[in-house]
mmCIF file with all atom_site columns, C-alpha atoms in Angstrom:
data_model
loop_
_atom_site.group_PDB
_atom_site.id
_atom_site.type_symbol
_atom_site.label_atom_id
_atom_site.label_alt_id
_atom_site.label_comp_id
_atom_site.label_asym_id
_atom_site.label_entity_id
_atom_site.label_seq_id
_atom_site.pdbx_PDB_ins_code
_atom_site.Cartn_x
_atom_site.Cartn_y
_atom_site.Cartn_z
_atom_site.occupancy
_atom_site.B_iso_or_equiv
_atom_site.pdbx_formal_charge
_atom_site.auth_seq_id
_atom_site.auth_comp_id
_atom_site.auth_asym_id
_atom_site.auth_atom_id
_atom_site.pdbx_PDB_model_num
ATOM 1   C CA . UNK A 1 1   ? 96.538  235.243 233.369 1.00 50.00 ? 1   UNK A CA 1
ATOM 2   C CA . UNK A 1 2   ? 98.906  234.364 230.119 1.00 48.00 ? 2   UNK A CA 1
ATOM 3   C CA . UNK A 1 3   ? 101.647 235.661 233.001 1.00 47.00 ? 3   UNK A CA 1
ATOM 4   C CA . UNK A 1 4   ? 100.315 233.102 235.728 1.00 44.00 ? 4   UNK A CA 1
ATOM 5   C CA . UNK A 1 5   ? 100.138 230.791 233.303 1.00 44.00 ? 5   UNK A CA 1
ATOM 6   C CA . UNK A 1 6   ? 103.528 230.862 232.091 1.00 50.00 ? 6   UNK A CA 1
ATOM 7   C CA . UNK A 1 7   ? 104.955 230.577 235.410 1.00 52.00 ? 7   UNK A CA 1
ATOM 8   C CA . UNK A 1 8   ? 103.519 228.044 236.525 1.00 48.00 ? 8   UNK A CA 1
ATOM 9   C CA . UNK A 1 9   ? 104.538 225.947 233.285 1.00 47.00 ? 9   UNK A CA 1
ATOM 10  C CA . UNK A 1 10  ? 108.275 227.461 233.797 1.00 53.00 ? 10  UNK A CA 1
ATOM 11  C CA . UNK A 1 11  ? 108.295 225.876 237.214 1.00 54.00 ? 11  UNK A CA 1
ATOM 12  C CA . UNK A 1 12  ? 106.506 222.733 235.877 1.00 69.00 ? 12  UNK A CA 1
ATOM 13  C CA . UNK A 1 13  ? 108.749 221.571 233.130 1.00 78.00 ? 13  UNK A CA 1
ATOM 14  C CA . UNK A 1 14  ? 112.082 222.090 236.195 1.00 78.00 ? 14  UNK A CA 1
ATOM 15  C CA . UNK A 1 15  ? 110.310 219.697 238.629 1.00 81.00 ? 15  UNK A CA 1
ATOM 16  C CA . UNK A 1 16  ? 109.626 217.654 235.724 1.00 85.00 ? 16  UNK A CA 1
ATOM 17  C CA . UNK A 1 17  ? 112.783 217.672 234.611 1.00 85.00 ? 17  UNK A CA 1
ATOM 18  C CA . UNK A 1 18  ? 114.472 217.139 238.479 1.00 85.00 ? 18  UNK A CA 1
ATOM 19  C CA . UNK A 1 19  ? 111.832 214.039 239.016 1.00 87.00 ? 19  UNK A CA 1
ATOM 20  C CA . UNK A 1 20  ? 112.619 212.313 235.573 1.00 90.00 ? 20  UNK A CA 1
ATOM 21  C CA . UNK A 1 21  ? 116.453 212.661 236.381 1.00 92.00 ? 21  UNK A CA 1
ATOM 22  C CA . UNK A 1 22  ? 116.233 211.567 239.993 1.00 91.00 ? 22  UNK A CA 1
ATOM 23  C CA . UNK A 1 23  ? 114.403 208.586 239.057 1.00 92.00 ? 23  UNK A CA 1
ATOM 24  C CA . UNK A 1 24  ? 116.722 207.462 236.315 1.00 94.00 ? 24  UNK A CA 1
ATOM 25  C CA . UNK A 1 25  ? 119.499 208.455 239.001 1.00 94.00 ? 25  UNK A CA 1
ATOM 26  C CA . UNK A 1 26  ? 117.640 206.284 241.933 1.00 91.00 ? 26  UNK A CA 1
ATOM 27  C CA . UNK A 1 27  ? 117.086 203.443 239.307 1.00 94.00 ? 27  UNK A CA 1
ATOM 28  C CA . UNK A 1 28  ? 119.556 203.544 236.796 1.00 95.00 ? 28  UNK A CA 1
ATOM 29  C CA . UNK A 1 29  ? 122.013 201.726 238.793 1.00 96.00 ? 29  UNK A CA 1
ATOM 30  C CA . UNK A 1 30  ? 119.617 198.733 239.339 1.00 96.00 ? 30  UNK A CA 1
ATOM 31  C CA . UNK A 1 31  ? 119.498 198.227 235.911 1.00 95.00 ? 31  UNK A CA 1
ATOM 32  C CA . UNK A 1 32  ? 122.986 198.118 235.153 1.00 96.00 ? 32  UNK A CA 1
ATOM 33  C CA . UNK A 1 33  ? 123.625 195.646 237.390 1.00 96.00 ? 33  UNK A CA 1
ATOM 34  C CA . UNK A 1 34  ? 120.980 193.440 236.516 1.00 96.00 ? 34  UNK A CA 1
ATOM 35  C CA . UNK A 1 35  ? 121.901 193.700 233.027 1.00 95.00 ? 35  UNK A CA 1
ATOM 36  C CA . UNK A 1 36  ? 125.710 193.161 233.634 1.00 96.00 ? 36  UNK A CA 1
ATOM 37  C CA . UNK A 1 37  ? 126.499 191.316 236.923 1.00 95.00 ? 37  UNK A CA 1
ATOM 38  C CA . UNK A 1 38  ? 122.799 189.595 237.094 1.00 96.00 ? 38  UNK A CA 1
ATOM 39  C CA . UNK A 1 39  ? 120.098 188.830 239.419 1.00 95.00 ? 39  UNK A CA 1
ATOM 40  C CA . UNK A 1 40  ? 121.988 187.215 242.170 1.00 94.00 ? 40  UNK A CA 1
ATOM 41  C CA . UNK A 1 41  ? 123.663 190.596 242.667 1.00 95.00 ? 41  UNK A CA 1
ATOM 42  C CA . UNK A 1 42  ? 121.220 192.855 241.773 1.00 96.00 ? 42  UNK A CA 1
ATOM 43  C CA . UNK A 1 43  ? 119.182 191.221 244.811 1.00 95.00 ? 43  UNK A CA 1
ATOM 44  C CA . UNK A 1 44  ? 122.431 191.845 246.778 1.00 95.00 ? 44  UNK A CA 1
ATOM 45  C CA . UNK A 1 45  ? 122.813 195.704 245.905 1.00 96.00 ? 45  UNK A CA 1
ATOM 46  C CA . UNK A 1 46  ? 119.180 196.248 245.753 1.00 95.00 ? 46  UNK A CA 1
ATOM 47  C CA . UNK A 1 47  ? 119.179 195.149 250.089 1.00 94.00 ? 47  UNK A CA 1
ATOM 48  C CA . UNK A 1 48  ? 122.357 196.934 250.947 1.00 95.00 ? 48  UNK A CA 1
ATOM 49  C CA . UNK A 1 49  ? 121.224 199.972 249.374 1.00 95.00 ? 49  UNK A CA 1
ATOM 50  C CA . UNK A 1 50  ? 117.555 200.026 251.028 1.00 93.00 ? 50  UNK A CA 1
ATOM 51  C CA . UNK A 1 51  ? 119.654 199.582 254.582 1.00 92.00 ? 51  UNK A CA 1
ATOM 52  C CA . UNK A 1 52  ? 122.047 202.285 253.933 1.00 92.00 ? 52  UNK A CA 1
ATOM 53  C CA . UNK A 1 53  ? 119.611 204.484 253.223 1.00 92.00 ? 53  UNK A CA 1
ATOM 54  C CA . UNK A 1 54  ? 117.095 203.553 255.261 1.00 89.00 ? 54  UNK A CA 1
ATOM 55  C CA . UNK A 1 55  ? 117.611 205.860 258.368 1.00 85.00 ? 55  UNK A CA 1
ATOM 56  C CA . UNK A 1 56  ? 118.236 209.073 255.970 1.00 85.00 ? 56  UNK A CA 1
ATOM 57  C CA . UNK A 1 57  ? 115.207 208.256 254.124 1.00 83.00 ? 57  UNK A CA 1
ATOM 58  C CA . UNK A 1 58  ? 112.691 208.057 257.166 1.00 82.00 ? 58  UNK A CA 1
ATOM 59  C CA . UNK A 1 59  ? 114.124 211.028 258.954 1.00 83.00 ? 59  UNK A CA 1
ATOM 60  C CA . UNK A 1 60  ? 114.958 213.220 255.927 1.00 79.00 ? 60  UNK A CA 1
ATOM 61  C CA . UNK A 1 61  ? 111.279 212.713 254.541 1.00 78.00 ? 61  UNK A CA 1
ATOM 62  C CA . UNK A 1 62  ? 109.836 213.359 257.941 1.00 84.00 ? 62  UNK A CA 1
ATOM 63  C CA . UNK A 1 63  ? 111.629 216.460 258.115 1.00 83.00 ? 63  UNK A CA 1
ATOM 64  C CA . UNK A 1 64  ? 111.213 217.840 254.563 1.00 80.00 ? 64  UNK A CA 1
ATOM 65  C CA . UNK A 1 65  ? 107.039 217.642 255.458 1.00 83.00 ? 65  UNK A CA 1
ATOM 66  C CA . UNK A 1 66  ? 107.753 219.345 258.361 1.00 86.00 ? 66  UNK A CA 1
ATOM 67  C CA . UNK A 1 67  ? 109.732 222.238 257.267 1.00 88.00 ? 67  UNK A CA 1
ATOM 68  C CA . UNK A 1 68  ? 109.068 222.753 253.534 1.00 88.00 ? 68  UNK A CA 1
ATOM 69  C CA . UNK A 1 69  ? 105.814 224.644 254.672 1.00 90.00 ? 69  UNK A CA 1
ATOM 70  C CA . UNK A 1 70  ? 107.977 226.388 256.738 1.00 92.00 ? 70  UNK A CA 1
ATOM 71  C CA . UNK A 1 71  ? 110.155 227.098 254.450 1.00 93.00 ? 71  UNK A CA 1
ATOM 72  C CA . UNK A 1 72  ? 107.739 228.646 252.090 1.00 91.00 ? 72  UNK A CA 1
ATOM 73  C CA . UNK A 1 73  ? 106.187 230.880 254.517 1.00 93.00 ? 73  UNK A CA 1
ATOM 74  C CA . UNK A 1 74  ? 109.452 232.460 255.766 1.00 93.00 ? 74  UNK A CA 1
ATOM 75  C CA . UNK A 1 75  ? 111.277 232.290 252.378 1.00 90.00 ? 75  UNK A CA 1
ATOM 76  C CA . UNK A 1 76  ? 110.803 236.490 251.622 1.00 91.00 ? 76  UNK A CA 1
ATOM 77  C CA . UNK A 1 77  ? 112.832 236.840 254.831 1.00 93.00 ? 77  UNK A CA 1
ATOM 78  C CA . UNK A 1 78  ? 116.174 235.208 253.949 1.00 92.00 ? 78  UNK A CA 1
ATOM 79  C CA . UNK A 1 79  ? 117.987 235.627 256.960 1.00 93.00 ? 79  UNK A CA 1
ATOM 80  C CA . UNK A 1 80  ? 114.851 233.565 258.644 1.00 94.00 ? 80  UNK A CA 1
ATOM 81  C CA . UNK A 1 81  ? 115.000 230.962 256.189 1.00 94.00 ? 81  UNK A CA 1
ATOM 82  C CA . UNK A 1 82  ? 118.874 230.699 256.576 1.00 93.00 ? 82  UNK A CA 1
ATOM 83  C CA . UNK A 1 83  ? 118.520 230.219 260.345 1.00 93.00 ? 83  UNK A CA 1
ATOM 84  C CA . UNK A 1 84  ? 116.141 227.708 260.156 1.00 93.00 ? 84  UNK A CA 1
ATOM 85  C CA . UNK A 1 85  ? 118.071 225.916 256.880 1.00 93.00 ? 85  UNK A CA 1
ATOM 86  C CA . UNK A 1 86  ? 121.031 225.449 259.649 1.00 93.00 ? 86  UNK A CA 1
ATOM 87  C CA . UNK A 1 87  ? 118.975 224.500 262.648 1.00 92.00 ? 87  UNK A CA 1
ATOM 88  C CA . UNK A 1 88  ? 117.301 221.766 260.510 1.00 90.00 ? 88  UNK A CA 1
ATOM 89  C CA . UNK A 1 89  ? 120.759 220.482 259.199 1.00 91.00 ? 89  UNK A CA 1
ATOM 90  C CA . UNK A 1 90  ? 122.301 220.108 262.475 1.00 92.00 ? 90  UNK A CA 1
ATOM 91  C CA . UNK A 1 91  ? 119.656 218.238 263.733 1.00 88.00 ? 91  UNK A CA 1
ATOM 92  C CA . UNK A 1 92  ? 119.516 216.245 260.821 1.00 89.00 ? 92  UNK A CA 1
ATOM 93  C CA . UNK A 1 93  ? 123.141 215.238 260.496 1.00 90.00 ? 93  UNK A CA 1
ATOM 94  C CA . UNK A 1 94  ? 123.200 214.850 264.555 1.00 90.00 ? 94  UNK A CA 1
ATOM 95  C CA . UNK A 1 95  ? 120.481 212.283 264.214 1.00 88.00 ? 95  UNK A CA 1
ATOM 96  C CA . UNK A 1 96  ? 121.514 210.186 261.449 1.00 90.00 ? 96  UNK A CA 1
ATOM 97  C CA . UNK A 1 97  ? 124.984 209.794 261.602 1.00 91.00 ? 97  UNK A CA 1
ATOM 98  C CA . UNK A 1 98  ? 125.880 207.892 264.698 1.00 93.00 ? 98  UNK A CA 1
ATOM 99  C CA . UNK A 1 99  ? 123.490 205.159 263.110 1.00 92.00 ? 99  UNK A CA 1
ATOM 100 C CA . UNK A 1 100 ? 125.689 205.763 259.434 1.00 92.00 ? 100 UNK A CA 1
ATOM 101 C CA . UNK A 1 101 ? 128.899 205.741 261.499 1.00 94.00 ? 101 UNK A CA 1
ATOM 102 C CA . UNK A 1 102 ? 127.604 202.190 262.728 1.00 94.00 ? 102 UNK A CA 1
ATOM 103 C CA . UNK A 1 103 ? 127.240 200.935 259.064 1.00 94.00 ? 103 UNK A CA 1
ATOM 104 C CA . UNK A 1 104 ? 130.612 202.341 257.802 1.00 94.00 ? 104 UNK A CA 1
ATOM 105 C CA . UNK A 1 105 ? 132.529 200.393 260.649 1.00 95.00 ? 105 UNK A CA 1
ATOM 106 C CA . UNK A 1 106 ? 131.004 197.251 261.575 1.00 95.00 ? 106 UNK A CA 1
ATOM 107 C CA . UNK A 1 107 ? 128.694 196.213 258.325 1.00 95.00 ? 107 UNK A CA 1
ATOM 108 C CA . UNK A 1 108 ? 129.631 192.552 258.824 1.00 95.00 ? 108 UNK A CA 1
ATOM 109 C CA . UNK A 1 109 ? 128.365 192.237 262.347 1.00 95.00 ? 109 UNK A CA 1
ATOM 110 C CA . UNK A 1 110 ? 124.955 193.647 261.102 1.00 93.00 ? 110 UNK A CA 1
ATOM 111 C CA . UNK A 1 111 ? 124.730 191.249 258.430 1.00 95.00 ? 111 UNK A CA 1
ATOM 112 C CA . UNK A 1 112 ? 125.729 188.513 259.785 1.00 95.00 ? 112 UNK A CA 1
ATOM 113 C CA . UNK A 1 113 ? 123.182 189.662 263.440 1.00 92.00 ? 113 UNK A CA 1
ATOM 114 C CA . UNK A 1 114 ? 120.021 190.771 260.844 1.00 90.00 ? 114 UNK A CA 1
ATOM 115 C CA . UNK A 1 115 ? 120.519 188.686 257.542 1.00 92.00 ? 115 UNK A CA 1
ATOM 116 C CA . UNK A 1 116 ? 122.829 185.708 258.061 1.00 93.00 ? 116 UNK A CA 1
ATOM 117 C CA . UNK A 1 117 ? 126.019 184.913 256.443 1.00 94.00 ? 117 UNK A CA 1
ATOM 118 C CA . UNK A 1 118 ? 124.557 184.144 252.830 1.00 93.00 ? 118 UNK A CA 1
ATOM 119 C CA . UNK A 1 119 ? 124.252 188.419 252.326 1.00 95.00 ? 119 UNK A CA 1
ATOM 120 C CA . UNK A 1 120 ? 128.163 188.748 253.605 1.00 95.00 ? 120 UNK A CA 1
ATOM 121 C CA . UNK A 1 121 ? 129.134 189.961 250.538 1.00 94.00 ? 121 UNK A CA 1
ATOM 122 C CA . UNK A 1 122 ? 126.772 193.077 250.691 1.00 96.00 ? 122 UNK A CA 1
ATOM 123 C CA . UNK A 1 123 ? 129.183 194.375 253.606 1.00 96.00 ? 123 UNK A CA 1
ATOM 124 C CA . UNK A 1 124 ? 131.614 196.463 251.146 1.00 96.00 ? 124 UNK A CA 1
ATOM 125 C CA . UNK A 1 125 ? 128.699 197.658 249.303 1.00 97.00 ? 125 UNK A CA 1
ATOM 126 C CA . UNK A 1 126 ? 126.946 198.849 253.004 1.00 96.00 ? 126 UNK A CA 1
ATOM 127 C CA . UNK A 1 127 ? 130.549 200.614 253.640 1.00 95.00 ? 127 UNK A CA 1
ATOM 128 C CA . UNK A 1 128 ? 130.421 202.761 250.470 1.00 96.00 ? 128 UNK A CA 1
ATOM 129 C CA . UNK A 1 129 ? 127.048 202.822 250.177 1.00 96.00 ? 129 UNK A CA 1
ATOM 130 C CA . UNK A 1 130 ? 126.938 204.466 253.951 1.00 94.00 ? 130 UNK A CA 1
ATOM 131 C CA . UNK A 1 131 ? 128.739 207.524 253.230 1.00 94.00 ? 131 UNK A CA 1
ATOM 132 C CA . UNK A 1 132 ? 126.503 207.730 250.073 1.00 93.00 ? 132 UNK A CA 1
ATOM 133 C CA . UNK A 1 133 ? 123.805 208.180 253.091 1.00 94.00 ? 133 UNK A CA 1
ATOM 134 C CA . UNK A 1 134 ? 126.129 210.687 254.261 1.00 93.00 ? 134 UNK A CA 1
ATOM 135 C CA . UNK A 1 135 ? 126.299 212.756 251.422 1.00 93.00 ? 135 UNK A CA 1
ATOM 136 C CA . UNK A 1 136 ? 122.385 212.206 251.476 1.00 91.00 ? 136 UNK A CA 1
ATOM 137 C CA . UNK A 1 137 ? 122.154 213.799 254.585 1.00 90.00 ? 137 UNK A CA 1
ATOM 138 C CA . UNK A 1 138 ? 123.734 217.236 253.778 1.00 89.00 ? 138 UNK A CA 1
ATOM 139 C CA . UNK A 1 139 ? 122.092 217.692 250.904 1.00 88.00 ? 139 UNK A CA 1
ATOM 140 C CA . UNK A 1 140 ? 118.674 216.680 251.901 1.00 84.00 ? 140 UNK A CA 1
ATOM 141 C CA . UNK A 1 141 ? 117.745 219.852 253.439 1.00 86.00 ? 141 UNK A CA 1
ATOM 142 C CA . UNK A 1 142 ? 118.734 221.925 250.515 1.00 90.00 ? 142 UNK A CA 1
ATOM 143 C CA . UNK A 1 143 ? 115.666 220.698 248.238 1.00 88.00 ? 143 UNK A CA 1
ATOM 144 C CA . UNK A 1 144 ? 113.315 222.095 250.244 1.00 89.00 ? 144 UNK A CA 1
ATOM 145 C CA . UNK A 1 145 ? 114.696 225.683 250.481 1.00 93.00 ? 145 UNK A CA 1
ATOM 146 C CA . UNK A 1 146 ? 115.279 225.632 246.092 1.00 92.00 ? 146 UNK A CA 1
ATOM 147 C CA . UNK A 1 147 ? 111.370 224.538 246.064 1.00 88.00 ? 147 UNK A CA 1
ATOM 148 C CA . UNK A 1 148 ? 110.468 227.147 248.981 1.00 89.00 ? 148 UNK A CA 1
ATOM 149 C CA . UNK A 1 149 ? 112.356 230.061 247.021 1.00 91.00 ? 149 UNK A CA 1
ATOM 150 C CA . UNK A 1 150 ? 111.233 229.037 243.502 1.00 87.00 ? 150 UNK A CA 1
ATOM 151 C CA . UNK A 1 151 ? 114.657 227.483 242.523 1.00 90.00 ? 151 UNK A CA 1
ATOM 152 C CA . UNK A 1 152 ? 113.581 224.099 241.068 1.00 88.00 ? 152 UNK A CA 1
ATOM 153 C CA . UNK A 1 153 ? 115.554 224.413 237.792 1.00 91.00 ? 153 UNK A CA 1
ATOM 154 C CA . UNK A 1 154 ? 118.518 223.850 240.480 1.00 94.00 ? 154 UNK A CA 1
ATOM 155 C CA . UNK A 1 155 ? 116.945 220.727 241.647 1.00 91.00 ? 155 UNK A CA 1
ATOM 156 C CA . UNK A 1 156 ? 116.929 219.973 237.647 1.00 92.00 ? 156 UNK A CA 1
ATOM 157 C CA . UNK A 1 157 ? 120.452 220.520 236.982 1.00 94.00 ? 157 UNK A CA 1
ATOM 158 C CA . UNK A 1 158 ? 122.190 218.799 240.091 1.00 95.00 ? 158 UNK A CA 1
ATOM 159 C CA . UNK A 1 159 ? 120.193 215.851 239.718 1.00 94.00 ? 159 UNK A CA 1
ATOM 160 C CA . UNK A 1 160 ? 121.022 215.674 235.573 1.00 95.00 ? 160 UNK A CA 1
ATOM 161 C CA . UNK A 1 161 ? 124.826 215.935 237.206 1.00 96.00 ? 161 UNK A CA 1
ATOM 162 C CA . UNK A 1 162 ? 125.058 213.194 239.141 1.00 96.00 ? 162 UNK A CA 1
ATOM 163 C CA . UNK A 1 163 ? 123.148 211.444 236.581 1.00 96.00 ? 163 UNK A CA 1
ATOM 164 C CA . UNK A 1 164 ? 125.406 211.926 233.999 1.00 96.00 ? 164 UNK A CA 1
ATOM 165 C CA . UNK A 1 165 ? 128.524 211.294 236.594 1.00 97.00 ? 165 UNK A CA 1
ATOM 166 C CA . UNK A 1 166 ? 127.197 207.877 237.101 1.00 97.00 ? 166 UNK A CA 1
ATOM 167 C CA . UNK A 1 167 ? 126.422 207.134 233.688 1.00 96.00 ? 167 UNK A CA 1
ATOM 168 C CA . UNK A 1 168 ? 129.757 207.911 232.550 1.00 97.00 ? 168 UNK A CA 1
ATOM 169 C CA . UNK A 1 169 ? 131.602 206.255 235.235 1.00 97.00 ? 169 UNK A CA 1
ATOM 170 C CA . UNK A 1 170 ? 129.236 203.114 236.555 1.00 97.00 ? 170 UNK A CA 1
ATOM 171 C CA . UNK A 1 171 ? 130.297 200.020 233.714 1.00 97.00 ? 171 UNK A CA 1
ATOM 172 C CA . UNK A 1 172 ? 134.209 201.031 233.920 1.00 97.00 ? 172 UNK A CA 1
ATOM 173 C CA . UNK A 1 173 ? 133.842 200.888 237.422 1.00 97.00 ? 173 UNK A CA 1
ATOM 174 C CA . UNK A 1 174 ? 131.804 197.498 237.311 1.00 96.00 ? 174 UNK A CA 1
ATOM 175 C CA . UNK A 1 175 ? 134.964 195.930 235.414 1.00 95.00 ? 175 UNK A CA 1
ATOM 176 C CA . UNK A 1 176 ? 137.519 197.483 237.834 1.00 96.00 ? 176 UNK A CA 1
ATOM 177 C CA . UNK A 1 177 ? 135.293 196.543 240.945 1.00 96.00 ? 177 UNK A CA 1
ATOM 178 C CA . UNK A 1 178 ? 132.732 194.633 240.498 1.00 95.00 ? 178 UNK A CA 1
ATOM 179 C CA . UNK A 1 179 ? 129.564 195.405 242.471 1.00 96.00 ? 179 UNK A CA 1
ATOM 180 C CA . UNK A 1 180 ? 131.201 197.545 245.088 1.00 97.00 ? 180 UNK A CA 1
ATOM 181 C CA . UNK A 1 181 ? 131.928 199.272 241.924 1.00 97.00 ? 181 UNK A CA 1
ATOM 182 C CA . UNK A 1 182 ? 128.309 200.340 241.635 1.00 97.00 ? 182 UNK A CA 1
ATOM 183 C CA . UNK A 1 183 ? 128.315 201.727 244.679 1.00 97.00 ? 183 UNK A CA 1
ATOM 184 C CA . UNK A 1 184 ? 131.678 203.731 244.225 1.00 97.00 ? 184 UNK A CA 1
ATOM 185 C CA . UNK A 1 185 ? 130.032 205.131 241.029 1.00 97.00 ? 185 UNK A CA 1
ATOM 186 C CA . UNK A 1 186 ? 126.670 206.171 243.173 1.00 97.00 ? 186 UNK A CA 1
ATOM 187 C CA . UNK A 1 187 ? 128.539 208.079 245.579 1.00 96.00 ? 187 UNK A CA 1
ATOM 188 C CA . UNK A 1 188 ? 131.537 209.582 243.362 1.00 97.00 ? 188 UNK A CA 1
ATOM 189 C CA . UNK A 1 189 ? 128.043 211.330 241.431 1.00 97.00 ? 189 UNK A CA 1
ATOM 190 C CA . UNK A 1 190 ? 126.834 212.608 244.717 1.00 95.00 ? 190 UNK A CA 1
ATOM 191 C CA . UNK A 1 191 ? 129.997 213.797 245.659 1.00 96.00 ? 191 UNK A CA 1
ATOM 192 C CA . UNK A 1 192 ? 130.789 215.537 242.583 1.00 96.00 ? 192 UNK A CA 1
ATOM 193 C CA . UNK A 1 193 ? 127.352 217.181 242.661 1.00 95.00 ? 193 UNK A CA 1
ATOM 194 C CA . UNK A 1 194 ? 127.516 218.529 246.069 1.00 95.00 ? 194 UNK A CA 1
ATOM 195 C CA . UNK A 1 195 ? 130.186 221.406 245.866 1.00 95.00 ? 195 UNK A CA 1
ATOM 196 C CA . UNK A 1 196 ? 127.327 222.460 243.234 1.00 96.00 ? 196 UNK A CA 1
ATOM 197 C CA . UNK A 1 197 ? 124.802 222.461 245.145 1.00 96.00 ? 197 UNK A CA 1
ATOM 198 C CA . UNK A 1 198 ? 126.483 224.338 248.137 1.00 95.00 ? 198 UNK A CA 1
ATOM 199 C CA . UNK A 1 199 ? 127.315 226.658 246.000 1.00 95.00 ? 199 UNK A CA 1
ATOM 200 C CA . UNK A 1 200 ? 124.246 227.232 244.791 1.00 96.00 ? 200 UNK A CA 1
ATOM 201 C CA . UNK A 1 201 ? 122.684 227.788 248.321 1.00 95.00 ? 201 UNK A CA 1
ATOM 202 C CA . UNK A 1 202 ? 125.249 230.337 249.381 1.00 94.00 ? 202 UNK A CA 1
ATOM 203 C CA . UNK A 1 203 ? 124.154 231.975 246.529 1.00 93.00 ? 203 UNK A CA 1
ATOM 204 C CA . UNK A 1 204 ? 120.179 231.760 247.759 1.00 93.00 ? 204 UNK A CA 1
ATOM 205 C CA . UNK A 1 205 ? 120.933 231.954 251.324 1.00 93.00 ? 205 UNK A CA 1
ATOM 206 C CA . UNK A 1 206 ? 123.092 234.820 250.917 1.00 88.00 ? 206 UNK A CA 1
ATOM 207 C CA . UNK A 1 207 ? 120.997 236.993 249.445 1.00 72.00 ? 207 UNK A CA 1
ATOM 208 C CA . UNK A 1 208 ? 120.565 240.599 251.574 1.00 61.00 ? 208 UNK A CA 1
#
């Protein structure tokens, strides 16, 4: 019992730990730019990031209900899981990123088409925010297989990477580029994170 116990706080205190970082990762950059740049473009930033990511988080979500049970059934058999980790990705990426592909090259005609003219200057925040999304995409899937195979802590330390990333680099990039900075500092922290987290899924998925 003491040993089932034990686990199950082990694994606790990693989810923890990966939900209190994504948060402050998710939210931290709202709050620097309401502190710094101010409401006007905070309300800016805050719509061009919930339409960037609005297609990867409606399909990603649907698909991490779907195949994290999945997932956990088939995780002994790692070859299984592997298969089913690169079926899901394709699709994934297939289905998102003609609509991403549409944000990164014509941002102004959807503003100007769904929101009017006074949003135009969301549309180099959409561009950078877009392959953010991108980004987003690949690494979606991965979540799901470190919770499957009991990996959280993984989920713990990419998450307090890209926090740190952005903390470090968000207010210089502010100064140098105002609020597209922002979103430059958002995605530089994915980026930088993702080699990580490949690397730490070869490492799961290529177990015998």
């Amino acid at each position: 019992n003491s040993k089932f116990f034990k686990e199950i706080f082990s694994h606790g205190k990693w989810v923890t730990g990966a939900g209190v970082f994504g948060y402050l990762f998710q939210n931290g950059d709202n709050v620097v730019v309401g502190r710094v740049l101010g409401t006007g473009p905070l309300g800016i930033y805050d719509m061009a990031y919930s339409i960037s990511m609005l297609p990867v988080n409606e399909i990603s979500d649907i698909v991490a209900r779907v195949t994290f049970p999945v997932y956990v059934k088939i995780s002994d058999d790692i070859k299984r899981l592997r298969r089913a980790y690169l079926k899901t990705s394709i699709i994934t990426v297939l289905l998102i990123t003609p609509i991403l592909l549409i944000f990164l090259i014509f941002p102004r005609h959807l503003i100007l088409l769904f929101l009017g003219p006074n949003w135009i200057e969301a549309e180099n925040v959409i561009r950078v925010l877009s392959i953010l999304a991108f980004i987003s995409i690949l690494s979606s899937p991965t979540g799901a297989v470190f919770f499957a195979v009991g990996k959280q802590k993984y989920l713990t330390l990419l998450t307090g990477i890209s926090l740190v990333i952005m903390l470090v680099s968000i207010i210089p990039l502010i100064n140098t580029f105002g609020l597209v900075g922002v979103a430059i500092s958002v995605a530089i922290s994915s980026a930088v994170a993702f080699p990580f987290q490949l690397y730490l899924l070869i490492k799961v998925l290529s177990k015998p």
